[in-house]
Coordinates of C-alpha atoms in Angstrom, one line a residue:
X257 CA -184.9 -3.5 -165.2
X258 CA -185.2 -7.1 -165.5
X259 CA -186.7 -8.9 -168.5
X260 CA -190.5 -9.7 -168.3
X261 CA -192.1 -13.2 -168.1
X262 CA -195.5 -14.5 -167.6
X263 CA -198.9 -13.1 -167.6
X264 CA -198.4 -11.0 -164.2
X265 CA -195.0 -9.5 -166.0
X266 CA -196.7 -8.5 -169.3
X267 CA -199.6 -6.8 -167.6
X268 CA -196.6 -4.3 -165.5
X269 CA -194.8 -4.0 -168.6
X270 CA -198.2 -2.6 -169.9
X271 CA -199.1 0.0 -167.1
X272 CA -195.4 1.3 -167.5
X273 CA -195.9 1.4 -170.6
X274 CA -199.1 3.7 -170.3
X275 CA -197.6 5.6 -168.1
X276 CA -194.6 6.9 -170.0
X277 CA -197.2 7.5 -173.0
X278 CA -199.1 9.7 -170.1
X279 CA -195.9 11.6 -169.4
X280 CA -195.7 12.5 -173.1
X281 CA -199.8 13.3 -173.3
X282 CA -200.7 15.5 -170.5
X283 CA -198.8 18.6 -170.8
X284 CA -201.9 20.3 -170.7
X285 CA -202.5 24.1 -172.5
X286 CA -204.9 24.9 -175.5
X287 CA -205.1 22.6 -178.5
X288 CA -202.1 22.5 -181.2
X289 CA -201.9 24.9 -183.7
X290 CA -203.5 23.7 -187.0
X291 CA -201.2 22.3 -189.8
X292 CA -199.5 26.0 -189.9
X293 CA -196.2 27.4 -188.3
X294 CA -196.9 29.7 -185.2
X295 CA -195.8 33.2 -185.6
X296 CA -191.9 33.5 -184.1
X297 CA -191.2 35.2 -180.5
X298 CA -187.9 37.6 -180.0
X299 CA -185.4 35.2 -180.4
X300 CA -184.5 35.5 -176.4
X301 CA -188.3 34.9 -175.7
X302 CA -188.1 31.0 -176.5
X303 CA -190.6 30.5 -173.1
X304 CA -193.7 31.9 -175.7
X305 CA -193.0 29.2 -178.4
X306 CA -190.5 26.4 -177.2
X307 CA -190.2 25.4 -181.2
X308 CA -189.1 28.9 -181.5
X309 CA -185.6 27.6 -180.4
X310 CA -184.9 25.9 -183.5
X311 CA -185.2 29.0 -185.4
X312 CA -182.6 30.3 -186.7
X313 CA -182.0 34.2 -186.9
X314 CA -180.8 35.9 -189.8
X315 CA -178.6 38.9 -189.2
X316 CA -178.1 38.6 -185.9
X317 CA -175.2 37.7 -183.8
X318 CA -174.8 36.5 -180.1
X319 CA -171.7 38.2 -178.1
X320 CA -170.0 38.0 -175.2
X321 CA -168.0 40.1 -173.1
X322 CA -166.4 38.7 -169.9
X323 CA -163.0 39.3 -168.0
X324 CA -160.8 36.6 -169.9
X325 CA -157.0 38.3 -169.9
X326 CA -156.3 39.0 -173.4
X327 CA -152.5 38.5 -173.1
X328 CA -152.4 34.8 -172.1
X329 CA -152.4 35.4 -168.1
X330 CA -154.1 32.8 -166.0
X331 CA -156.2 35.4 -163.9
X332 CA -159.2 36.4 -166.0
X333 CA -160.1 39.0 -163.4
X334 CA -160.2 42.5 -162.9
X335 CA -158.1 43.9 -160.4
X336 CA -156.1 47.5 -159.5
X337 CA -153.1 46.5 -161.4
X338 CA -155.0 44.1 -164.1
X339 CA -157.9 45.7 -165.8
X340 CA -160.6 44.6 -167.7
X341 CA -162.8 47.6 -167.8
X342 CA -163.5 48.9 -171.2
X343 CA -162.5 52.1 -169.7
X344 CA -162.9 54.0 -166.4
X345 CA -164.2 57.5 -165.6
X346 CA -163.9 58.2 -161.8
X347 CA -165.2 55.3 -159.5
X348 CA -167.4 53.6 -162.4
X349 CA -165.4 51.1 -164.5
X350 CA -167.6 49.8 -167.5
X351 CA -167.7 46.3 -168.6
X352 CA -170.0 46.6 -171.4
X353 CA -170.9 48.9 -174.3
X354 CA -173.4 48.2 -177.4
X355 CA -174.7 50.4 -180.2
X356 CA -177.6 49.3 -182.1
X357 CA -180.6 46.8 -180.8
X358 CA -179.9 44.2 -178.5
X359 CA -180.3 42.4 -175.3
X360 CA -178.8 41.2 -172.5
X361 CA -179.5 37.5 -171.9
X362 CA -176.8 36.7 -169.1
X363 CA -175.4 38.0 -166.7
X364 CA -173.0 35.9 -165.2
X365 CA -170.2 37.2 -162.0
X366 CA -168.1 35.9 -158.8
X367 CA -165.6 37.0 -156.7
X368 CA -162.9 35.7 -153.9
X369 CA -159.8 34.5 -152.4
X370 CA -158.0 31.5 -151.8
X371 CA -159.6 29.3 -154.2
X372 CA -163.3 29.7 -153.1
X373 CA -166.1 32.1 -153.9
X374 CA -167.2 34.5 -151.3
X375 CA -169.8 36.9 -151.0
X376 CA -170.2 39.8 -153.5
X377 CA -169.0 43.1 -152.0
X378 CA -171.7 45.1 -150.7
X379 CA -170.2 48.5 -151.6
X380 CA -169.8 47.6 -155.5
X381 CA -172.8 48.6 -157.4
X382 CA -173.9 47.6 -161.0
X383 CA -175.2 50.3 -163.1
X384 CA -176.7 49.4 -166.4
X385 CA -177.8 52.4 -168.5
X386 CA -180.5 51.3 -171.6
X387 CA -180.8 54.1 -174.2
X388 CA -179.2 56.6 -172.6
X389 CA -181.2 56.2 -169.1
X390 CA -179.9 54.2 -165.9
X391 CA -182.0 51.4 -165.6
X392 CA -180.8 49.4 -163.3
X393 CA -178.6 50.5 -160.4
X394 CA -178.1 48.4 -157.1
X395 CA -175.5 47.1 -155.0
X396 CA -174.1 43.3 -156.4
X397 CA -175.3 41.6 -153.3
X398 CA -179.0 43.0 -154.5
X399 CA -178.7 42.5 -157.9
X400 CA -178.1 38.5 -157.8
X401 CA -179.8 38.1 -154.3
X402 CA -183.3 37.7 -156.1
X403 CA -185.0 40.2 -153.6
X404 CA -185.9 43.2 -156.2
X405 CA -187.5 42.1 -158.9
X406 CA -187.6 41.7 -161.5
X407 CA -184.4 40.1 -160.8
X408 CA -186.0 37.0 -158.6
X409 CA -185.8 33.4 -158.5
X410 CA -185.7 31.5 -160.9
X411 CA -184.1 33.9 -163.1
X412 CA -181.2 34.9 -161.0
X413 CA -179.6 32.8 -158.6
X414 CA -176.6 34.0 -156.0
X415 CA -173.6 31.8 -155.1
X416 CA -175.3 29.6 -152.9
X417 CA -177.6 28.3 -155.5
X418 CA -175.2 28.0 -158.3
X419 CA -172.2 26.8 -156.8
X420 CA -170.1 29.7 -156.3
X421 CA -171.8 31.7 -159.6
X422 CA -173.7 34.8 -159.5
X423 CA -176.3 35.0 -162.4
X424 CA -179.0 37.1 -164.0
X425 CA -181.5 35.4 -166.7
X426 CA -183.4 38.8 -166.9
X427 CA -183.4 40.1 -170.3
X428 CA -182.1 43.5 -170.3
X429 CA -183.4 44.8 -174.0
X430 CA -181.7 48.4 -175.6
X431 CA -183.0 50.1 -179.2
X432 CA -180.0 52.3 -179.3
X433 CA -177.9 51.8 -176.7
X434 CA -176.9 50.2 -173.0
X435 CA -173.9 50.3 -170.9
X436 CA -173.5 48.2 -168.2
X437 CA -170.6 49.3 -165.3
X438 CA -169.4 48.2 -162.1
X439 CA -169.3 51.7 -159.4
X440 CA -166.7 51.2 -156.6
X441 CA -165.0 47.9 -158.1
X442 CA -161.3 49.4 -159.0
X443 CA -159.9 47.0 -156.3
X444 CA -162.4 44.2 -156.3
X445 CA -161.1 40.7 -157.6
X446 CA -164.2 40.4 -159.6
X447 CA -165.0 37.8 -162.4
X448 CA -167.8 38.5 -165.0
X449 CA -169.1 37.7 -168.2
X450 CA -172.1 39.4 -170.0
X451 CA -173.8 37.5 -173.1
X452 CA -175.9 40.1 -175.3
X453 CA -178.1 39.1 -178.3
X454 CA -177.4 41.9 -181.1
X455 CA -180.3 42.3 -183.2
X456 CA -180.6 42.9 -187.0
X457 CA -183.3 45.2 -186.8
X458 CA -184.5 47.2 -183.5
X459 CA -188.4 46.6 -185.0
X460 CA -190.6 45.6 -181.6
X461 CA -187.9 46.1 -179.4
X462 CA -189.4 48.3 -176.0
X463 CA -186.3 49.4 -173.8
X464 CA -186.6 47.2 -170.9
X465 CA -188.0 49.2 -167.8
X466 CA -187.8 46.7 -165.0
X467 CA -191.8 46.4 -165.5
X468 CA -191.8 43.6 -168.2
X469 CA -193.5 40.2 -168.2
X470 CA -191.7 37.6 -167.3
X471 CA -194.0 35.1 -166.1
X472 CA -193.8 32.7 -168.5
X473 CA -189.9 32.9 -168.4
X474 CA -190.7 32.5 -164.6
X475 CA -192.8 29.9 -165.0
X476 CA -190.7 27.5 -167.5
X477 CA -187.9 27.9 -165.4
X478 CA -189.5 27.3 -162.1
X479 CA -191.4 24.1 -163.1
X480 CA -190.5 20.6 -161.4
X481 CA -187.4 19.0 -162.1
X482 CA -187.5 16.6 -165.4
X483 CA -191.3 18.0 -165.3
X484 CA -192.6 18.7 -169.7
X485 CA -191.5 21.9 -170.5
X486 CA -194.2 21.9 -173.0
X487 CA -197.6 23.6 -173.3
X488 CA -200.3 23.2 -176.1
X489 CA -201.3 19.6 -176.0
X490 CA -202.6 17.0 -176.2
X491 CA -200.0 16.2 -179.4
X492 CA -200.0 13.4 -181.6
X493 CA -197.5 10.6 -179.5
X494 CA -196.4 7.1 -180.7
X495 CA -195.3 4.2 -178.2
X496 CA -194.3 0.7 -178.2
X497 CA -191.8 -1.7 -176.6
X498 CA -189.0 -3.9 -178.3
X499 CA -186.3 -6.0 -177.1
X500 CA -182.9 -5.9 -178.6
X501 CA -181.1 -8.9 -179.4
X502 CA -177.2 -7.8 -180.2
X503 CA -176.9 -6.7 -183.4
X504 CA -180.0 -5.6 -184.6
X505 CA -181.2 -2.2 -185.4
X506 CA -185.1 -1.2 -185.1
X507 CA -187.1 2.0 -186.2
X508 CA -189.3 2.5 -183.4
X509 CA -191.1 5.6 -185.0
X510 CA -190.9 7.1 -188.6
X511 CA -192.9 10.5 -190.3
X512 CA -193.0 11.6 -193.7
X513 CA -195.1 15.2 -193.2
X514 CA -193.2 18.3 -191.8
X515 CA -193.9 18.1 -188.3
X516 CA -191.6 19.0 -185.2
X517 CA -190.5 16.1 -182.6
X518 CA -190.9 17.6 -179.0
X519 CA -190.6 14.8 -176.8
X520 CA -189.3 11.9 -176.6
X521 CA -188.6 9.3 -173.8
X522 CA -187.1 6.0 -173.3
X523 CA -187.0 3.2 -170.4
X524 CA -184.5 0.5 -170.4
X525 CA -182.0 -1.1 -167.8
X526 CA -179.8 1.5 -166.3
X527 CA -176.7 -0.9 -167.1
X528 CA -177.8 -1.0 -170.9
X529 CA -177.6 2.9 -171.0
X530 CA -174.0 2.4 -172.4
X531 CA -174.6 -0.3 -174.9
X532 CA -177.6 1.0 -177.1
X533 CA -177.3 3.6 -179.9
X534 CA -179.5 5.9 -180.7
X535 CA -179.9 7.5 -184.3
X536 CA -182.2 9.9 -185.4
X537 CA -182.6 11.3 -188.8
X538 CA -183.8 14.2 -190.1
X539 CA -184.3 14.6 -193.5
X540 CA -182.7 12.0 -194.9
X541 CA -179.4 13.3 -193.1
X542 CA -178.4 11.4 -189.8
X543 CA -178.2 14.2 -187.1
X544 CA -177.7 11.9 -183.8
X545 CA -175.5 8.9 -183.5
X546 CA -174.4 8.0 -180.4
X547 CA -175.2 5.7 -177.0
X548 CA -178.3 6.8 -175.6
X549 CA -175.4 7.5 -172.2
X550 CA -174.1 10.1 -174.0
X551 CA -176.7 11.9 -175.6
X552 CA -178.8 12.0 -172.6
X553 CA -175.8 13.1 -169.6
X554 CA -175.1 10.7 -168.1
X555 CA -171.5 10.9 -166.7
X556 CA -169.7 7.6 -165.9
X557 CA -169.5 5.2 -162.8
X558 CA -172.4 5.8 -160.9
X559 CA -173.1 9.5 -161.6
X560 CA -176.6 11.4 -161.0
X561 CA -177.7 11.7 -164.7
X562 CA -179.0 15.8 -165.8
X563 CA -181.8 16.6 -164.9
X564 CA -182.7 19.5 -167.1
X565 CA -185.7 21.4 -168.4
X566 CA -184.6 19.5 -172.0
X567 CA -182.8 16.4 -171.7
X568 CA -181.9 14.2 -168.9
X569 CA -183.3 10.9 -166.9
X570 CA -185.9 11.3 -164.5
X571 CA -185.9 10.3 -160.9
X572 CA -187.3 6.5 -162.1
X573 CA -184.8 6.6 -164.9
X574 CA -187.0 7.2 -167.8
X575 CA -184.3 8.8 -170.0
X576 CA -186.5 12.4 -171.6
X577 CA -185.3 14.5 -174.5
X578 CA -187.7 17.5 -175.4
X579 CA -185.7 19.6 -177.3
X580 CA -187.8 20.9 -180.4
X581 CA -186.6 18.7 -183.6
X582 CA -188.0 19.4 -186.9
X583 CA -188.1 17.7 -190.0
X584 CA -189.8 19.4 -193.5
X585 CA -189.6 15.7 -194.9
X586 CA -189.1 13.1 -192.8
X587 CA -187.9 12.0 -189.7
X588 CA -187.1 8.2 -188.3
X589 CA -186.1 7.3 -184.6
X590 CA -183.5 4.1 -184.1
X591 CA -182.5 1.9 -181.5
X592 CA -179.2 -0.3 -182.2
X593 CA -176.6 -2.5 -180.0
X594 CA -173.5 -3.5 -181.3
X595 CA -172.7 -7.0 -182.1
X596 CA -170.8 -7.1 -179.2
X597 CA -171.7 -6.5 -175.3
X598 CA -173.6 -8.6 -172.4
X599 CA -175.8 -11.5 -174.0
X600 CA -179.1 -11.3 -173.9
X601 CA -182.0 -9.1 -175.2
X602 CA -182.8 -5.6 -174.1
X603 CA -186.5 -4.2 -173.0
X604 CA -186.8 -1.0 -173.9
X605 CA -190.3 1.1 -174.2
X606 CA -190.6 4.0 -176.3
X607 CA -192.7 6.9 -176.5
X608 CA -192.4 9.7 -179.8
X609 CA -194.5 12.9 -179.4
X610 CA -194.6 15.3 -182.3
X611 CA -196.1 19.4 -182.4
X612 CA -198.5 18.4 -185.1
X613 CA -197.6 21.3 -187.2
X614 CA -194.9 21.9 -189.5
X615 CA -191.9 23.8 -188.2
X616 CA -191.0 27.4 -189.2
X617 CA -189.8 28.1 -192.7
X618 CA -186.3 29.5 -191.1
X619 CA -185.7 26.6 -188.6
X620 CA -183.1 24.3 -188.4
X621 CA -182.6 20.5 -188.3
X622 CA -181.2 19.1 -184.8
X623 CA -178.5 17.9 -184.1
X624 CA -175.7 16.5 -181.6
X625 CA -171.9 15.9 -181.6
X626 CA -170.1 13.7 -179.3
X627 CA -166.5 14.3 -178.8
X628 CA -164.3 12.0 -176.5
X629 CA -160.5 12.1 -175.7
X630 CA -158.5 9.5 -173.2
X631 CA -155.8 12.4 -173.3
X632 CA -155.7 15.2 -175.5
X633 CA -152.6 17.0 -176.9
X634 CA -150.6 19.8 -175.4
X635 CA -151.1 23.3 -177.1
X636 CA -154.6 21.9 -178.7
X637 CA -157.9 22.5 -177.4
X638 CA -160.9 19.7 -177.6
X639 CA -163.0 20.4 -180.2
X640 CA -166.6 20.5 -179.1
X641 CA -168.5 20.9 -182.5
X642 CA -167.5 22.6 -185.8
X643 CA -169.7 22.8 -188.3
X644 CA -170.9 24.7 -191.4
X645 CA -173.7 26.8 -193.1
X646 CA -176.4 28.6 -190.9
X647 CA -177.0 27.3 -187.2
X648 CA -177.0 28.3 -183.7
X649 CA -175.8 25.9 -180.6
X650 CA -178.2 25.7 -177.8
X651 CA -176.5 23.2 -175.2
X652 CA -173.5 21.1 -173.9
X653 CA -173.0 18.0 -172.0
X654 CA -169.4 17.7 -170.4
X655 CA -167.4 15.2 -168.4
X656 CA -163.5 16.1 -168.0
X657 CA -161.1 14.9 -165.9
X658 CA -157.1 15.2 -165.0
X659 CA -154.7 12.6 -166.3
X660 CA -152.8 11.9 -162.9
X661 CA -153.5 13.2 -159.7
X662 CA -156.4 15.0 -158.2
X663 CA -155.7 18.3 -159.9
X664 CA -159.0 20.2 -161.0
X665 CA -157.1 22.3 -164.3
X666 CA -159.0 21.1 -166.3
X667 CA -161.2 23.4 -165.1
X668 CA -159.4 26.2 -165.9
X669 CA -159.6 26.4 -170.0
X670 CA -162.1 28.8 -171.4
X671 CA -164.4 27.9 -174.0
X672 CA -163.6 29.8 -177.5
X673 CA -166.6 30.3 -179.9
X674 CA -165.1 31.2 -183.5
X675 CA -167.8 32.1 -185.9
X676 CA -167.8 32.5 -189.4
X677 CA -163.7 32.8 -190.2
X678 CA -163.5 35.7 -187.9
X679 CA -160.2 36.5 -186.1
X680 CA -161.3 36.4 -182.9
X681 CA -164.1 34.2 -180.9
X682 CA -166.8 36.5 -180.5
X683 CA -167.6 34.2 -177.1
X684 CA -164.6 33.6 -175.0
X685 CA -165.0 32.8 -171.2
X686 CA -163.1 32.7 -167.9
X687 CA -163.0 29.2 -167.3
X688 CA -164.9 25.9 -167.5
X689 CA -166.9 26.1 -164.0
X690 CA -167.8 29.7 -165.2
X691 CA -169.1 28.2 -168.4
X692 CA -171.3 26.2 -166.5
X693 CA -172.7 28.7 -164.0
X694 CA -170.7 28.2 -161.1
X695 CA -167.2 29.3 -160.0
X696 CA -164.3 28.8 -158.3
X697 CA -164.0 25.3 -159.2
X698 CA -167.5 25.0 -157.8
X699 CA -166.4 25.8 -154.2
X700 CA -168.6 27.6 -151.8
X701 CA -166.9 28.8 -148.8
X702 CA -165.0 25.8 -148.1
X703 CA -162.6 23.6 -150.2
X704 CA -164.7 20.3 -152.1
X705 CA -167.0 20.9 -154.9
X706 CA -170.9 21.4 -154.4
X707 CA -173.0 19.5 -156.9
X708 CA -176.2 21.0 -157.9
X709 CA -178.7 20.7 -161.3
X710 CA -181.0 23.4 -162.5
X711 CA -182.9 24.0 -165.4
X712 CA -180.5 25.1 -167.8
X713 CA -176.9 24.6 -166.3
X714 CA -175.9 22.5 -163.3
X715 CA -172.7 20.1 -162.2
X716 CA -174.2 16.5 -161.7
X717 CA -170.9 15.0 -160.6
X718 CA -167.5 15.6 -159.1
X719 CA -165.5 12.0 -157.9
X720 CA -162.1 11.0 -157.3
X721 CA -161.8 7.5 -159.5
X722 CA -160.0 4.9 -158.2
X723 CA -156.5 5.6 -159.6
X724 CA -157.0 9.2 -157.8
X725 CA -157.7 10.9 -161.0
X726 CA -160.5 14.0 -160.4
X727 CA -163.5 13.8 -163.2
X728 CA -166.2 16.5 -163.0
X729 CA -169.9 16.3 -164.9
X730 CA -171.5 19.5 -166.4
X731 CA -174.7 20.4 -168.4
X732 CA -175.5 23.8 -170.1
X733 CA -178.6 25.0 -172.0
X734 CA -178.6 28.1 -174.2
X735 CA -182.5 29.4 -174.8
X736 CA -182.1 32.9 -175.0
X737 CA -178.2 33.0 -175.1
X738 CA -177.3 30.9 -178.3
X739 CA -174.6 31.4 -180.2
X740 CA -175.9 31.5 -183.8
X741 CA -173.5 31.7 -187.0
X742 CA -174.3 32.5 -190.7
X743 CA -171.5 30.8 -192.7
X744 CA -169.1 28.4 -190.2
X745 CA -168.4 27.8 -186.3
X746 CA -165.6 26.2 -184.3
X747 CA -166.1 25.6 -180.7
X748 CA -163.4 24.5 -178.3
X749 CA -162.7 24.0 -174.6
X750 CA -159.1 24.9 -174.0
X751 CA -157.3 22.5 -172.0
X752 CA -156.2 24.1 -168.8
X753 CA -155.3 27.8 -167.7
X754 CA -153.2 28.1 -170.7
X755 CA -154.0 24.8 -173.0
X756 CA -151.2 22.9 -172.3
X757 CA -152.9 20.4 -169.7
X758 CA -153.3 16.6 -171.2
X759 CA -156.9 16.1 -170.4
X760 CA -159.9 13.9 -170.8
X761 CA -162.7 14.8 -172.4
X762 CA -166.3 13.3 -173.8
X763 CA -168.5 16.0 -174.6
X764 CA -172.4 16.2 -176.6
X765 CA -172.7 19.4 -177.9
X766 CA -176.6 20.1 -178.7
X767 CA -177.2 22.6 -182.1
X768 CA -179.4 23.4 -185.2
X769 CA -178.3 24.0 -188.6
X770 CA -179.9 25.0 -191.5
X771 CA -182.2 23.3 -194.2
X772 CA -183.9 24.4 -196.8
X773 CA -187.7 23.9 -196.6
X774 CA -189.7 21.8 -199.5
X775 CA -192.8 22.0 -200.5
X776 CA -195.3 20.3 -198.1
X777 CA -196.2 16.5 -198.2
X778 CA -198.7 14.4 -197.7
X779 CA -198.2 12.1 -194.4
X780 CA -198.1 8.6 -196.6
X781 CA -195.9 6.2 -193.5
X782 CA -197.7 6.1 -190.2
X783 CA -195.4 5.4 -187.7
X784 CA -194.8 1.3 -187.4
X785 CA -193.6 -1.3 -185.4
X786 CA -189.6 -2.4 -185.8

């Protein structure tokens, strides 16, 4: 975007500037809620209140199961001779087993040979039984095909779609009890992983039957690409433009009244994207510092940018962010460059929208982590966030790549989600692509990765550099799926099959954490110009 001159030039700056203000106005829906926090969904039912995702349960926990080899093997599959069923009884091998409420949020499965994914096997079945009745039970080809509903697009999407990953978004929901098992899998080189929300207290929770509602979670997934997420406007939204001279820092929107941030969006050059900082506070506390690159994906050289339902640059490179942010006190937005960098100042138009009611009592602030490495050390993982007190982490941004050569390990390391001093990660996976919804390296069929982007995972990226180093670009959100802690969390990314692979590695890692809420203020500071 070149600078603007002249009369012509100032009236174009003004119609783009109305026109990222309109993005951020017409999201249509009823009026805001008065000055009052709307009652709180099922935590995995974010699509009926998107501010619900800041909340934070209390007595919950978020697990996974999956078919990570516990003995330090590189497999992290099930076969005849290498087991990951819980147990078998006959010709049904079960993955899964819960007591107590809960649901199943994701479902997530591939299977091949020779370093691709192929098609499911027709004669394996899934059977999941909820409270001591088979819900669901249907050949794997079925299941993740998105042909018998209520397992259809967009909440399950087969190989094809998801570069080589199989996965269910259906919430499976249990009051006592659920089961899931594979029938006619004891020689199948399957891959799996099954995320399941454990509840506190089964008050509310219906046994899922197959004949739930799922339109709105339907409906938020199956919007346009970069579209607002958000319903309930028209919400209170700030704009302006600056221009940033090198060295200089500008508020470009502050609030004093408990309030919740849900969009904001940016346009500036494309090549500036590196060289200007973001900050937000919340608070008081500064919960985002980092180039406006980083915290909105975008992977390096001349990568496609996310382009997911929360964060991510549009098709005109307007740089979004609607993840729900609340504040109880205060909240500032800034813009910064270095004093170093390419002469010259920086156009950049702003727009800050906010919910116009203050946030649930039990929510937490946002926040983001950036984490980079040029190599990192043999028998170490790369940290991705650690952090303490109450919070839950709802999304990652990652770009990895080998050292020397065109070797994909990197690929290979599981991520490991410790929460609160336990002894074990109560999330470990199978490997980074399976992280990210895909698998196999994100090979379909064929050798040579397939990028794709969806709403809440996607690869963006996969390029040879020039020295013939391999660098891959992945996204994940985590609505209904979010790991949630009560006193402490380290998250890593192991750094190849058995974490002894130098690496690189710059990662954002999106997550809430707890503050305590004061007593409600008067809004004294309307938002002003830097």
């Amino acid at each position: 975007m070149a600078r603007y001159h002249g009369g012509a030039d100032r009236r174009r700056r003004a119609r783009s500037l109305r026109n990222l203000v309109a993005a951020l106005l017409l999201s249509g829906g009823a009026a805001a809620a008065a000055d009052r926090p709307a009652a709180v969904p099922p935590p995995w039912e974010v699509w009926r209140d998107l501010a619900a995702l800041a909340v934070i349960p209390t007595g919950d926990r978020v697990v996974m199961r999956s078919s990570h080899c516990p003995d330090g093997c590189a497999l992290d599959r099930h076969s005849a001779d290498d087991s990951r069923f819980l147990r078998s009884d006959g010709q049904e091998g079960v993955l899964f087993e819960a007591e107590g409420p809960g649901v199943i949020t994701r479902i997530w499965m591939t299977q091949g040979d020779d370093g691709v994914s192929g098609p499911l096997d027709p004669e394996v079945w899934i059977r999941i039984v909820v409270d001591g009745e088979v819900a669901v039970q249907l050949p794997l080809p079925d299941f993740f095909g998105g042909e018998v509903p209520p397992f259809a697009p967009p909440l399950v999407e087969h190989r094809l779609m998801s570069s080589g990953g199989n996965i269910s978004l259906v919430p499976i929901a249990y009051r006592e009890s659920c089961v899931v098992s594979l029938l006619g899998a004891e020689e199948a080189k399957l891959w799996f992983q099954i995320t399941a929300h454990e509840l506190a207290t089964g008050e509310g929770v219906a046994p899922f039957t197959g004949e739930e509602d799922l339109e709105g979670w339907q409906a938020l997934l199956g919007g346009e690409p970069a579209a607002d997420p958000w319903a309930g406007g028209p919400f209170p939204t700030s704009a302006g433009s600056i221009e940033l001279g090198r060295g200089t820092r500008a508020v470009v929107a502050a609030f004093s009244r408990a309030d919740v941030i849900n969009g904001l969006l940016l346009r500036l050059p494309r090549d500036r994207w590196d060289g200007v900082e973001l900050r937000l506070l919340f608070d008081g506390a500064v919960r985002v510092s980092m180039p406006v690159a980083d915290f909105f994906g975008v992977g390096g050289g001349d990568s496609e940018p996310v382009r997911s339902l929360l964060f991510g640059a549009t098709d005109d490179d307007d740089l979004y962010a609607y993840f729900p942010m609340p504040f109880f006190e205060s909240a500032v937005v800034e813009l910064a460059r270095g004093r170093t960098g390419a002469r010259g100042k920086v156009p950049v138009e702003f727009a800050v929208r906010r919910v116009g009611r203050a946030p649930h009592p039990d929510s937490g602030l946002f926040g983001a982590a950036s984490s980079a490495a040029e190599s990192t050390t043999p028998g170490r993982p790369h940290r991705v966030l650690a952090a303490s007190g109450r919070g839950k982490w709802v999304g990652l941004f990652a770009e990895l790549g080998s050292r020397s050569g065109g070797s994909r390990d990197y690929l290979e390391g599981d991520e490991q989600v410790l929460v609160d001093g336990g002894p074990e990660p109560l999330l470990r996976g199978t490997g980074v692509e399976d992280f990210f919804g895909g698998g196999f390296y994100f090979q379909i069929d064929r050798p040579g990765p397939v990028p794709f982007r969806h709403p809440l995972h996607g690869m963006t990226e996969d390029r040879v550099e020039a020295g013939g180093t391999a660098t891959t670009a992945m996204y994940r959100l985590m609505l209904g799926d979010a790991p949630i802690w009560s006193t402490a969390v380290e998250i890593d990314l192991e750094c190849g099959p058995v974490n002894q692979t130098p690496i690189r590695a710059r990662t954002v890692a999106y997550y809430y954490s707890a503050a305590s809420a004061p007593e409600p203020t008067r809004d004294t500071t309307a938002p002003r110009e830097p």
